[in-house]
mmCIF file with all atom_site columns, C-alpha atoms in Angstrom:
data_model
loop_
_atom_site.group_PDB
_atom_site.id
_atom_site.type_symbol
_atom_site.label_atom_id
_atom_site.label_alt_id
_atom_site.label_comp_id
_atom_site.label_asym_id
_atom_site.label_entity_id
_atom_site.label_seq_id
_atom_site.pdbx_PDB_ins_code
_atom_site.Cartn_x
_atom_site.Cartn_y
_atom_site.Cartn_z
_atom_site.occupancy
_atom_site.B_iso_or_equiv
_atom_site.pdbx_formal_charge
_atom_site.auth_seq_id
_atom_site.auth_comp_id
_atom_site.auth_asym_id
_atom_site.auth_atom_id
_atom_site.pdbx_PDB_model_num
ATOM 1   C CA . MET G 1 1   ? 11.050  130.409 130.848 1.00 0.00 ? 1   MET G CA 1
ATOM 2   C CA . ILE G 1 2   ? 13.739  129.543 128.189 1.00 0.00 ? 2   ILE G CA 1
ATOM 3   C CA . ASP G 1 3   ? 12.663  129.507 124.607 1.00 0.00 ? 3   ASP G CA 1
ATOM 4   C CA . THR G 1 4   ? 13.799  126.067 123.582 1.00 0.00 ? 4   THR G CA 1
ATOM 5   C CA . ARG G 1 5   ? 12.907  126.686 119.971 1.00 0.00 ? 5   ARG G CA 1
ATOM 6   C CA . HIS G 1 6   ? 15.413  129.491 119.627 1.00 0.00 ? 6   HIS G CA 1
ATOM 7   C CA . SER G 1 7   ? 18.095  127.407 121.357 1.00 0.00 ? 7   SER G CA 1
ATOM 8   C CA . THR G 1 8   ? 17.500  124.513 119.000 1.00 0.00 ? 8   THR G CA 1
ATOM 9   C CA . LEU G 1 9   ? 17.778  126.804 115.984 1.00 0.00 ? 9   LEU G CA 1
ATOM 10  C CA . ALA G 1 10  ? 21.011  128.288 117.299 1.00 0.00 ? 10  ALA G CA 1
ATOM 11  C CA . VAL G 1 11  ? 22.544  124.842 117.768 1.00 0.00 ? 11  VAL G CA 1
ATOM 12  C CA . GLN G 1 12  ? 21.468  123.801 114.296 1.00 0.00 ? 12  GLN G CA 1
ATOM 13  C CA . PHE G 1 13  ? 22.962  126.995 112.844 1.00 0.00 ? 13  PHE G CA 1
ATOM 14  C CA . ARG G 1 14  ? 26.278  126.502 114.566 1.00 0.00 ? 14  ARG G CA 1
ATOM 15  C CA . SER G 1 15  ? 26.402  122.862 113.485 1.00 0.00 ? 15  SER G CA 1
ATOM 16  C CA . ARG G 1 16  ? 25.669  123.767 109.884 1.00 0.00 ? 16  ARG G CA 1
ATOM 17  C CA . ASN G 1 17  ? 28.173  126.618 110.011 1.00 0.00 ? 17  ASN G CA 1
ATOM 18  C CA . SER G 1 18  ? 30.926  124.348 111.430 1.00 0.00 ? 18  SER G CA 1
ATOM 19  C CA . SER G 1 19  ? 30.266  121.705 108.814 1.00 0.00 ? 19  SER G CA 1
ATOM 20  C CA . GLY G 1 20  ? 30.430  124.343 106.127 1.00 0.00 ? 20  GLY G CA 1
ATOM 21  C CA . VAL G 1 21  ? 33.779  125.620 107.383 1.00 0.00 ? 21  VAL G CA 1
ATOM 22  C CA . ALA G 1 22  ? 35.197  122.070 107.403 1.00 0.00 ? 22  ALA G CA 1
ATOM 23  C CA . VAL G 1 23  ? 34.014  121.437 103.878 1.00 0.00 ? 23  VAL G CA 1
ATOM 24  C CA . VAL G 1 24  ? 35.475  124.701 102.681 1.00 0.00 ? 24  VAL G CA 1
ATOM 25  C CA . GLY G 1 25  ? 38.798  123.884 104.427 1.00 0.00 ? 25  GLY G CA 1
ATOM 26  C CA . TRP G 1 26  ? 39.088  120.462 102.793 1.00 0.00 ? 26  TRP G CA 1
ATOM 27  C CA . ALA G 1 27  ? 38.152  121.981 99.468  1.00 0.00 ? 27  ALA G CA 1
ATOM 28  C CA . LYS G 1 28  ? 40.959  124.513 99.807  1.00 0.00 ? 28  LYS G CA 1
ATOM 29  C CA . LEU G 1 29  ? 43.428  121.766 100.715 1.00 0.00 ? 29  LEU G CA 1
ATOM 30  C CA . ALA G 1 30  ? 42.319  119.730 97.721  1.00 0.00 ? 30  ALA G CA 1
ATOM 31  C CA . ARG G 1 31  ? 42.883  122.731 95.429  1.00 0.00 ? 31  ARG G CA 1
ATOM 32  C CA . MET G 1 32  ? 46.396  123.483 96.826  1.00 0.00 ? 32  MET G CA 1
ATOM 33  C CA . ASP G 1 33  ? 49.394  123.020 94.509  1.00 0.00 ? 33  ASP G CA 1
ATOM 34  C CA . TRP G 1 34  ? 51.587  120.485 96.381  1.00 0.00 ? 34  TRP G CA 1
ATOM 35  C CA . LEU G 1 35  ? 54.304  120.398 93.728  1.00 0.00 ? 35  LEU G CA 1
ATOM 36  C CA . PRO G 1 36  ? 56.447  123.260 95.122  1.00 0.00 ? 36  PRO G CA 1
ATOM 37  C CA . LEU G 1 37  ? 56.368  121.764 98.606  1.00 0.00 ? 37  LEU G CA 1
ATOM 38  C CA . LEU G 1 38  ? 57.220  118.278 97.357  1.00 0.00 ? 38  LEU G CA 1
ATOM 39  C CA . SER G 1 39  ? 60.003  119.717 95.210  1.00 0.00 ? 39  SER G CA 1
ATOM 40  C CA . THR G 1 40  ? 61.441  121.517 98.220  1.00 0.00 ? 40  THR G CA 1
ATOM 41  C CA . LEU G 1 41  ? 61.346  118.352 100.330 1.00 0.00 ? 41  LEU G CA 1
ATOM 42  C CA . ALA G 1 42  ? 62.903  116.297 97.542  1.00 0.00 ? 42  ALA G CA 1
ATOM 43  C CA . GLY G 1 43  ? 65.637  118.875 97.068  1.00 0.00 ? 43  GLY G CA 1
ATOM 44  C CA . ALA G 1 44  ? 66.414  118.852 100.764 1.00 0.00 ? 44  ALA G CA 1
ATOM 45  C CA . ALA G 1 45  ? 66.585  115.051 100.811 1.00 0.00 ? 45  ALA G CA 1
ATOM 46  C CA . ILE G 1 46  ? 68.890  115.007 97.789  1.00 0.00 ? 46  ILE G CA 1
ATOM 47  C CA . GLY G 1 47  ? 71.109  117.608 99.433  1.00 0.00 ? 47  GLY G CA 1
ATOM 48  C CA . ILE G 1 48  ? 71.398  115.534 102.604 1.00 0.00 ? 48  ILE G CA 1
ATOM 49  C CA . VAL G 1 49  ? 72.223  112.378 100.668 1.00 0.00 ? 49  VAL G CA 1
ATOM 50  C CA . ALA G 1 50  ? 74.787  114.221 98.548  1.00 0.00 ? 50  ALA G CA 1
ATOM 51  C CA . THR G 1 51  ? 76.466  115.578 101.688 1.00 0.00 ? 51  THR G CA 1
ATOM 52  C CA . LEU G 1 52  ? 76.619  112.121 103.239 1.00 0.00 ? 52  LEU G CA 1
ATOM 53  C CA . VAL G 1 53  ? 78.104  110.644 100.048 1.00 0.00 ? 53  VAL G CA 1
ATOM 54  C CA . ALA G 1 54  ? 80.680  113.442 99.839  1.00 0.00 ? 54  ALA G CA 1
ATOM 55  C CA . ASP G 1 55  ? 81.659  112.912 103.473 1.00 0.00 ? 55  ASP G CA 1
ATOM 56  C CA . ARG G 1 56  ? 82.017  109.177 102.919 1.00 0.00 ? 56  ARG G CA 1
ATOM 57  C CA . ASN G 1 57  ? 84.184  109.710 99.834  1.00 0.00 ? 57  ASN G CA 1
ATOM 58  C CA . ARG G 1 58  ? 86.346  112.194 101.713 1.00 0.00 ? 58  ARG G CA 1
ATOM 59  C CA . TRP G 1 59  ? 86.835  109.728 104.576 1.00 0.00 ? 59  TRP G CA 1
ATOM 60  C CA . LYS G 1 60  ? 87.781  107.001 102.081 1.00 0.00 ? 60  LYS G CA 1
ATOM 61  C CA . ARG G 1 61  ? 90.324  109.307 100.433 1.00 0.00 ? 61  ARG G CA 1
ATOM 62  C CA . GLU G 1 62  ? 91.833  110.188 103.811 1.00 0.00 ? 62  GLU G CA 1
ATOM 63  C CA . ASP G 1 63  ? 92.023  106.498 104.742 1.00 0.00 ? 63  ASP G CA 1
ATOM 64  C CA . ALA G 1 64  ? 93.753  105.720 101.443 1.00 0.00 ? 64  ALA G CA 1
ATOM 65  C CA . LYS G 1 65  ? 96.270  108.543 101.972 1.00 0.00 ? 65  LYS G CA 1
ATOM 66  C CA . GLU G 1 66  ? 97.014  107.357 105.502 1.00 0.00 ? 66  GLU G CA 1
ATOM 67  C CA . ALA G 1 67  ? 97.512  103.782 104.292 1.00 0.00 ? 67  ALA G CA 1
ATOM 68  C CA . LEU G 1 68  ? 99.886  105.046 101.590 1.00 0.00 ? 68  LEU G CA 1
ATOM 69  C CA . ARG G 1 69  ? 101.904 107.055 104.127 1.00 0.00 ? 69  ARG G CA 1
ATOM 70  C CA . LEU G 1 70  ? 102.120 103.990 106.366 1.00 0.00 ? 70  LEU G CA 1
ATOM 71  C CA . ARG G 1 71  ? 103.430 101.795 103.540 1.00 0.00 ? 71  ARG G CA 1
ATOM 72  C CA . LEU G 1 72  ? 105.953 104.477 102.576 1.00 0.00 ? 72  LEU G CA 1
ATOM 73  C CA . ASP G 1 73  ? 107.306 104.507 106.137 1.00 0.00 ? 73  ASP G CA 1
ATOM 74  C CA . ILE G 1 74  ? 107.519 100.717 106.207 1.00 0.00 ? 74  ILE G CA 1
ATOM 75  C CA . TYR G 1 75  ? 109.227 100.524 102.807 1.00 0.00 ? 75  TYR G CA 1
ATOM 76  C CA . THR G 1 76  ? 111.722 103.215 103.791 1.00 0.00 ? 76  THR G CA 1
ATOM 77  C CA . GLN G 1 77  ? 112.527 101.422 107.036 1.00 0.00 ? 77  GLN G CA 1
ATOM 78  C CA . TYR G 1 78  ? 113.020 98.096  105.274 1.00 0.00 ? 78  TYR G CA 1
ATOM 79  C CA . THR G 1 79  ? 115.208 99.344  102.417 1.00 0.00 ? 79  THR G CA 1
ATOM 80  C CA . THR G 1 80  ? 117.327 101.375 104.841 1.00 0.00 ? 80  THR G CA 1
ATOM 81  C CA . THR G 1 81  ? 117.735 98.381  107.151 1.00 0.00 ? 81  THR G CA 1
ATOM 82  C CA . VAL G 1 82  ? 118.724 96.185  104.210 1.00 0.00 ? 82  VAL G CA 1
ATOM 83  C CA . LYS G 1 83  ? 121.385 98.650  103.051 1.00 0.00 ? 83  LYS G CA 1
ATOM 84  C CA . VAL G 1 84  ? 122.857 99.234  106.524 1.00 0.00 ? 84  VAL G CA 1
ATOM 85  C CA . LEU G 1 85  ? 122.903 95.501  107.303 1.00 0.00 ? 85  LEU G CA 1
ATOM 86  C CA . GLY G 1 86  ? 124.734 94.729  104.073 1.00 0.00 ? 86  GLY G CA 1
ATOM 87  C CA . GLU G 1 87  ? 127.391 97.334  104.821 1.00 0.00 ? 87  GLU G CA 1
ATOM 88  C CA . THR G 1 88  ? 127.741 96.039  108.377 1.00 0.00 ? 88  THR G CA 1
ATOM 89  C CA . LEU G 1 89  ? 128.141 92.402  107.334 1.00 0.00 ? 89  LEU G CA 1
ATOM 90  C CA . ARG G 1 90  ? 130.807 93.247  104.795 1.00 0.00 ? 90  ARG G CA 1
ATOM 91  C CA . ALA G 1 91  ? 132.757 95.379  107.277 1.00 0.00 ? 91  ALA G CA 1
ATOM 92  C CA . LEU G 1 92  ? 132.616 92.664  109.934 1.00 0.00 ? 92  LEU G CA 1
ATOM 93  C CA . ALA G 1 93  ? 133.661 89.970  107.455 1.00 0.00 ? 93  ALA G CA 1
ATOM 94  C CA . GLU G 1 94  ? 136.840 91.906  106.619 1.00 0.00 ? 94  GLU G CA 1
ATOM 95  C CA . ARG G 1 95  ? 138.024 91.908  110.249 1.00 0.00 ? 95  ARG G CA 1
ATOM 96  C CA . GLU G 1 96  ? 140.397 89.471  111.863 1.00 0.00 ? 96  GLU G CA 1
ATOM 97  C CA . TYR G 1 97  ? 139.016 87.298  114.691 1.00 0.00 ? 97  TYR G CA 1
ATOM 98  C CA . PRO G 1 98  ? 140.731 85.155  117.337 1.00 0.00 ? 98  PRO G CA 1
ATOM 99  C CA . SER G 1 99  ? 138.579 82.194  116.346 1.00 0.00 ? 99  SER G CA 1
ATOM 100 C CA . ASP G 1 100 ? 135.920 81.033  113.922 1.00 0.00 ? 100 ASP G CA 1
ATOM 101 C CA . GLY G 1 101 ? 133.462 80.906  116.812 1.00 0.00 ? 101 GLY G CA 1
ATOM 102 C CA . GLU G 1 102 ? 134.045 84.562  117.613 1.00 0.00 ? 102 GLU G CA 1
ATOM 103 C CA . ARG G 1 103 ? 133.556 85.480  113.942 1.00 0.00 ? 103 ARG G CA 1
ATOM 104 C CA . ALA G 1 104 ? 130.294 83.542  113.777 1.00 0.00 ? 104 ALA G CA 1
ATOM 105 C CA . PHE G 1 105 ? 129.031 85.091  117.017 1.00 0.00 ? 105 PHE G CA 1
ATOM 106 C CA . VAL G 1 106 ? 129.723 88.660  115.875 1.00 0.00 ? 106 VAL G CA 1
ATOM 107 C CA . LEU G 1 107 ? 128.081 88.172  112.483 1.00 0.00 ? 107 LEU G CA 1
ATOM 108 C CA . ARG G 1 108 ? 124.977 86.489  113.932 1.00 0.00 ? 108 ARG G CA 1
ATOM 109 C CA . GLU G 1 109 ? 124.601 89.232  116.533 1.00 0.00 ? 109 GLU G CA 1
ATOM 110 C CA . ALA G 1 110 ? 124.895 91.887  113.844 1.00 0.00 ? 110 ALA G CA 1
ATOM 111 C CA . PHE G 1 111 ? 122.189 90.242  111.772 1.00 0.00 ? 111 PHE G CA 1
ATOM 112 C CA . ARG G 1 112 ? 119.868 89.922  114.746 1.00 0.00 ? 112 ARG G CA 1
ATOM 113 C CA . ASP G 1 113 ? 120.516 93.427  116.103 1.00 0.00 ? 113 ASP G CA 1
ATOM 114 C CA . SER G 1 114 ? 120.030 95.108  112.728 1.00 0.00 ? 114 SER G CA 1
ATOM 115 C CA . GLY G 1 115 ? 116.250 95.150  113.167 1.00 0.00 ? 115 GLY G CA 1
ATOM 116 C CA . ILE G 1 116 ? 115.626 93.406  109.869 1.00 0.00 ? 116 ILE G CA 1
ATOM 117 C CA . GLY G 1 117 ? 113.448 90.824  111.611 1.00 0.00 ? 117 GLY G CA 1
ATOM 118 C CA . THR G 1 118 ? 111.059 93.501  112.900 1.00 0.00 ? 118 THR G CA 1
ATOM 119 C CA . ALA G 1 119 ? 111.131 95.362  109.590 1.00 0.00 ? 119 ALA G CA 1
ATOM 120 C CA . SER G 1 120 ? 110.340 92.135  107.771 1.00 0.00 ? 120 SER G CA 1
ATOM 121 C CA . GLU G 1 121 ? 107.377 91.387  110.037 1.00 0.00 ? 121 GLU G CA 1
ATOM 122 C CA . ARG G 1 122 ? 105.953 94.843  109.385 1.00 0.00 ? 122 ARG G CA 1
ATOM 123 C CA . MET G 1 123 ? 106.212 94.141  105.655 1.00 0.00 ? 123 MET G CA 1
ATOM 124 C CA . TRP G 1 124 ? 104.341 90.858  106.088 1.00 0.00 ? 124 TRP G CA 1
ATOM 125 C CA . LEU G 1 125 ? 101.534 92.632  107.958 1.00 0.00 ? 125 LEU G CA 1
ATOM 126 C CA . ILE G 1 126 ? 101.086 95.697  105.749 1.00 0.00 ? 126 ILE G CA 1
ATOM 127 C CA . ALA G 1 127 ? 102.567 95.266  102.265 1.00 0.00 ? 127 ALA G CA 1
ATOM 128 C CA . PRO G 1 128 ? 100.747 93.633  99.329  1.00 0.00 ? 128 PRO G CA 1
ATOM 129 C CA . GLN G 1 129 ? 101.713 90.097  98.395  1.00 0.00 ? 129 GLN G CA 1
ATOM 130 C CA . PRO G 1 130 ? 104.160 90.881  95.532  1.00 0.00 ? 130 PRO G CA 1
ATOM 131 C CA . VAL G 1 131 ? 106.127 93.307  97.719  1.00 0.00 ? 131 VAL G CA 1
ATOM 132 C CA . VAL G 1 132 ? 106.180 90.822  100.603 1.00 0.00 ? 132 VAL G CA 1
ATOM 133 C CA . GLN G 1 133 ? 107.583 88.093  98.353  1.00 0.00 ? 133 GLN G CA 1
ATOM 134 C CA . ALA G 1 134 ? 110.245 90.419  96.934  1.00 0.00 ? 134 ALA G CA 1
ATOM 135 C CA . SER G 1 135 ? 111.294 91.677  100.365 1.00 0.00 ? 135 SER G CA 1
ATOM 136 C CA . ASN G 1 136 ? 111.474 88.109  101.625 1.00 0.00 ? 136 ASN G CA 1
ATOM 137 C CA . SER G 1 137 ? 113.840 87.263  98.771  1.00 0.00 ? 137 SER G CA 1
ATOM 138 C CA . VAL G 1 138 ? 116.105 90.139  99.812  1.00 0.00 ? 138 VAL G CA 1
ATOM 139 C CA . PHE G 1 139 ? 116.007 88.917  103.411 1.00 0.00 ? 139 PHE G CA 1
ATOM 140 C CA . HIS G 1 140 ? 117.151 85.430  102.413 1.00 0.00 ? 140 HIS G CA 1
ATOM 141 C CA . CYS G 1 141 ? 119.866 86.840  100.154 1.00 0.00 ? 141 CYS G CA 1
ATOM 142 C CA . LEU G 1 142 ? 121.309 88.699  103.133 1.00 0.00 ? 142 LEU G CA 1
ATOM 143 C CA . ARG G 1 143 ? 120.915 85.599  105.251 1.00 0.00 ? 143 ARG G CA 1
ATOM 144 C CA . ARG G 1 144 ? 122.997 83.612  102.744 1.00 0.00 ? 144 ARG G CA 1
ATOM 145 C CA . ILE G 1 145 ? 125.634 86.360  102.643 1.00 0.00 ? 145 ILE G CA 1
ATOM 146 C CA . CYS G 1 146 ? 125.859 86.301  106.432 1.00 0.00 ? 146 CYS G CA 1
ATOM 147 C CA . ASP G 1 147 ? 126.028 82.494  106.562 1.00 0.00 ? 147 ASP G CA 1
ATOM 148 C CA . GLY G 1 148 ? 128.746 82.540  103.894 1.00 0.00 ? 148 GLY G CA 1
ATOM 149 C CA . TYR G 1 149 ? 130.871 84.906  105.933 1.00 0.00 ? 149 TYR G CA 1
ATOM 150 C CA . ILE G 1 150 ? 130.289 82.740  109.012 1.00 0.00 ? 150 ILE G CA 1
ATOM 151 C CA . ASP G 1 151 ? 131.526 79.701  107.065 1.00 0.00 ? 151 ASP G CA 1
ATOM 152 C CA . GLY G 1 152 ? 134.681 81.602  106.107 1.00 0.00 ? 152 GLY G CA 1
ATOM 153 C CA . THR G 1 153 ? 133.809 82.891  102.625 1.00 0.00 ? 153 THR G CA 1
ATOM 154 C CA . ALA G 1 154 ? 136.194 85.711  101.730 1.00 0.00 ? 154 ALA G CA 1
ATOM 155 C CA . VAL G 1 155 ? 134.765 89.082  100.792 1.00 0.00 ? 155 VAL G CA 1
ATOM 156 C CA . SER G 1 156 ? 136.665 89.050  97.468  1.00 0.00 ? 156 SER G CA 1
ATOM 157 C CA . SER G 1 157 ? 135.692 85.485  96.533  1.00 0.00 ? 157 SER G CA 1
ATOM 158 C CA . PRO G 1 158 ? 133.544 84.528  93.505  1.00 0.00 ? 158 PRO G CA 1
ATOM 159 C CA . GLU G 1 159 ? 131.023 82.907  95.877  1.00 0.00 ? 159 GLU G CA 1
ATOM 160 C CA . ASN G 1 160 ? 130.565 86.158  97.741  1.00 0.00 ? 160 ASN G CA 1
ATOM 161 C CA . ARG G 1 161 ? 130.265 88.101  94.488  1.00 0.00 ? 161 ARG G CA 1
ATOM 162 C CA . ALA G 1 162 ? 127.533 85.739  93.257  1.00 0.00 ? 162 ALA G CA 1
ATOM 163 C CA . ARG G 1 163 ? 125.586 86.204  96.487  1.00 0.00 ? 163 ARG G CA 1
ATOM 164 C CA . TRP G 1 164 ? 125.811 89.970  96.198  1.00 0.00 ? 164 TRP G CA 1
ATOM 165 C CA . GLU G 1 165 ? 124.677 89.838  92.582  1.00 0.00 ? 165 GLU G CA 1
ATOM 166 C CA . ALA G 1 166 ? 121.610 87.861  93.662  1.00 0.00 ? 166 ALA G CA 1
ATOM 167 C CA . ARG G 1 167 ? 120.972 90.363  96.434  1.00 0.00 ? 167 ARG G CA 1
ATOM 168 C CA . GLY G 1 168 ? 121.249 93.256  93.976  1.00 0.00 ? 168 GLY G CA 1
ATOM 169 C CA . LYS G 1 169 ? 118.708 91.743  91.578  1.00 0.00 ? 169 LYS G CA 1
ATOM 170 C CA . ALA G 1 170 ? 116.309 90.927  94.400  1.00 0.00 ? 170 ALA G CA 1
ATOM 171 C CA . ALA G 1 171 ? 116.627 94.455  95.822  1.00 0.00 ? 171 ALA G CA 1
ATOM 172 C CA . ALA G 1 172 ? 116.004 96.009  92.397  1.00 0.00 ? 172 ALA G CA 1
ATOM 173 C CA . LYS G 1 173 ? 112.840 93.974  91.945  1.00 0.00 ? 173 LYS G CA 1
ATOM 174 C CA . MET G 1 174 ? 111.680 94.850  95.459  1.00 0.00 ? 174 MET G CA 1
ATOM 175 C CA . ARG G 1 175 ? 112.163 98.582  94.919  1.00 0.00 ? 175 ARG G CA 1
ATOM 176 C CA . LYS G 1 176 ? 110.368 98.413  91.574  1.00 0.00 ? 176 LYS G CA 1
ATOM 177 C CA . LEU G 1 177 ? 107.317 96.775  93.177  1.00 0.00 ? 177 LEU G CA 1
ATOM 178 C CA . MET G 1 178 ? 107.385 99.221  96.073  1.00 0.00 ? 178 MET G CA 1
ATOM 179 C CA . ARG G 1 179 ? 107.411 102.188 93.707  1.00 0.00 ? 179 ARG G CA 1
ATOM 180 C CA . GLU G 1 180 ? 104.542 100.726 91.710  1.00 0.00 ? 180 GLU G CA 1
ATOM 181 C CA . ASP G 1 181 ? 102.539 100.237 94.901  1.00 0.00 ? 181 ASP G CA 1
ATOM 182 C CA . LEU G 1 182 ? 103.221 103.861 95.913  1.00 0.00 ? 182 LEU G CA 1
ATOM 183 C CA . GLY G 1 183 ? 102.248 105.138 92.476  1.00 0.00 ? 183 GLY G CA 1
ATOM 184 C CA . VAL G 1 184 ? 105.778 106.307 91.619  1.00 0.00 ? 184 VAL G CA 1
ATOM 185 C CA . GLY G 1 185 ? 107.297 105.969 88.155  1.00 0.00 ? 185 GLY G CA 1
ATOM 186 C CA . PRO G 1 186 ? 110.053 103.480 87.332  1.00 0.00 ? 186 PRO G CA 1
ATOM 187 C CA . LEU G 1 187 ? 113.740 104.161 87.998  1.00 0.00 ? 187 LEU G CA 1
ATOM 188 C CA . THR G 1 188 ? 116.193 104.551 85.126  1.00 0.00 ? 188 THR G CA 1
ATOM 189 C CA . GLU G 1 189 ? 119.419 103.991 87.091  1.00 0.00 ? 189 GLU G CA 1
ATOM 190 C CA . ARG G 1 190 ? 120.933 100.574 87.752  1.00 0.00 ? 190 ARG G CA 1
ATOM 191 C CA . HIS G 1 191 ? 120.675 98.803  91.073  1.00 0.00 ? 191 HIS G CA 1
ATOM 192 C CA . SER G 1 192 ? 122.827 95.812  90.164  1.00 0.00 ? 192 SER G CA 1
ATOM 193 C CA . PRO G 1 193 ? 126.576 96.481  90.458  1.00 0.00 ? 193 PRO G CA 1
ATOM 194 C CA . LEU G 1 194 ? 128.727 97.201  87.450  1.00 0.00 ? 194 LEU G CA 1
ATOM 195 C CA . PRO G 1 195 ? 131.751 94.935  86.897  1.00 0.00 ? 195 PRO G CA 1
ATOM 196 C CA . ASP G 1 196 ? 134.190 97.478  88.369  1.00 0.00 ? 196 ASP G CA 1
ATOM 197 C CA . ASP G 1 197 ? 132.003 98.251  91.394  1.00 0.00 ? 197 ASP G CA 1
ATOM 198 C CA . TRP G 1 198 ? 132.964 95.197  93.414  1.00 0.00 ? 198 TRP G CA 1
ATOM 199 C CA . ASN G 1 199 ? 135.130 97.143  95.786  1.00 0.00 ? 199 ASN G CA 1
ATOM 200 C CA . ASN G 1 200 ? 131.825 98.421  97.188  1.00 0.00 ? 200 ASN G CA 1
ATOM 201 C CA . PRO G 1 201 ? 128.977 95.980  96.408  1.00 0.00 ? 201 PRO G CA 1
ATOM 202 C CA . THR G 1 202 ? 126.776 97.362  99.193  1.00 0.00 ? 202 THR G CA 1
ATOM 203 C CA . GLY G 1 203 ? 126.324 100.545 97.193  1.00 0.00 ? 203 GLY G CA 1
ATOM 204 C CA . GLN G 1 204 ? 123.772 98.724  95.029  1.00 0.00 ? 204 GLN G CA 1
#
């Protein structure tokens, strides 16, 4: 026969003992110093945030550098196209043609085949507004030079000289704005032609 009294006492002892252990455990937790642990967690969180911020700033710097390289390529293409087109128009205008129609056809084809239209569109898509306006002025100066040659304006005429002077001023302003956009200092040399430079106005 099982002694139920002893069993009851054993259960009561274990229950009291378990309760005592739980109380002691909570008491220990309550007495723990949480500051070092919280400091460690806070430090880790700050480190993660700082890394994310640094990565974001690095990506922004790389994006800015890539955008600057792209604008440099576009500006170089445009200024080179402008210079080559000017030289080409002048050379073609000095030739003899069987007819005015042939002269007009050759000059128009040269203007179209120069690539200035594509270069100009790239400027409109990428460059800031002041540079776009300045480059557009250069474009129209060259257009007027070409149209003048088509209409029979002589290379050595005052009308042609005036058009080249306007082109030189527009090109100087365009380059100045391009350099400012690229973060380059101003130029000290002239871009407009000197009075005795009119045997080669495209050198501006």
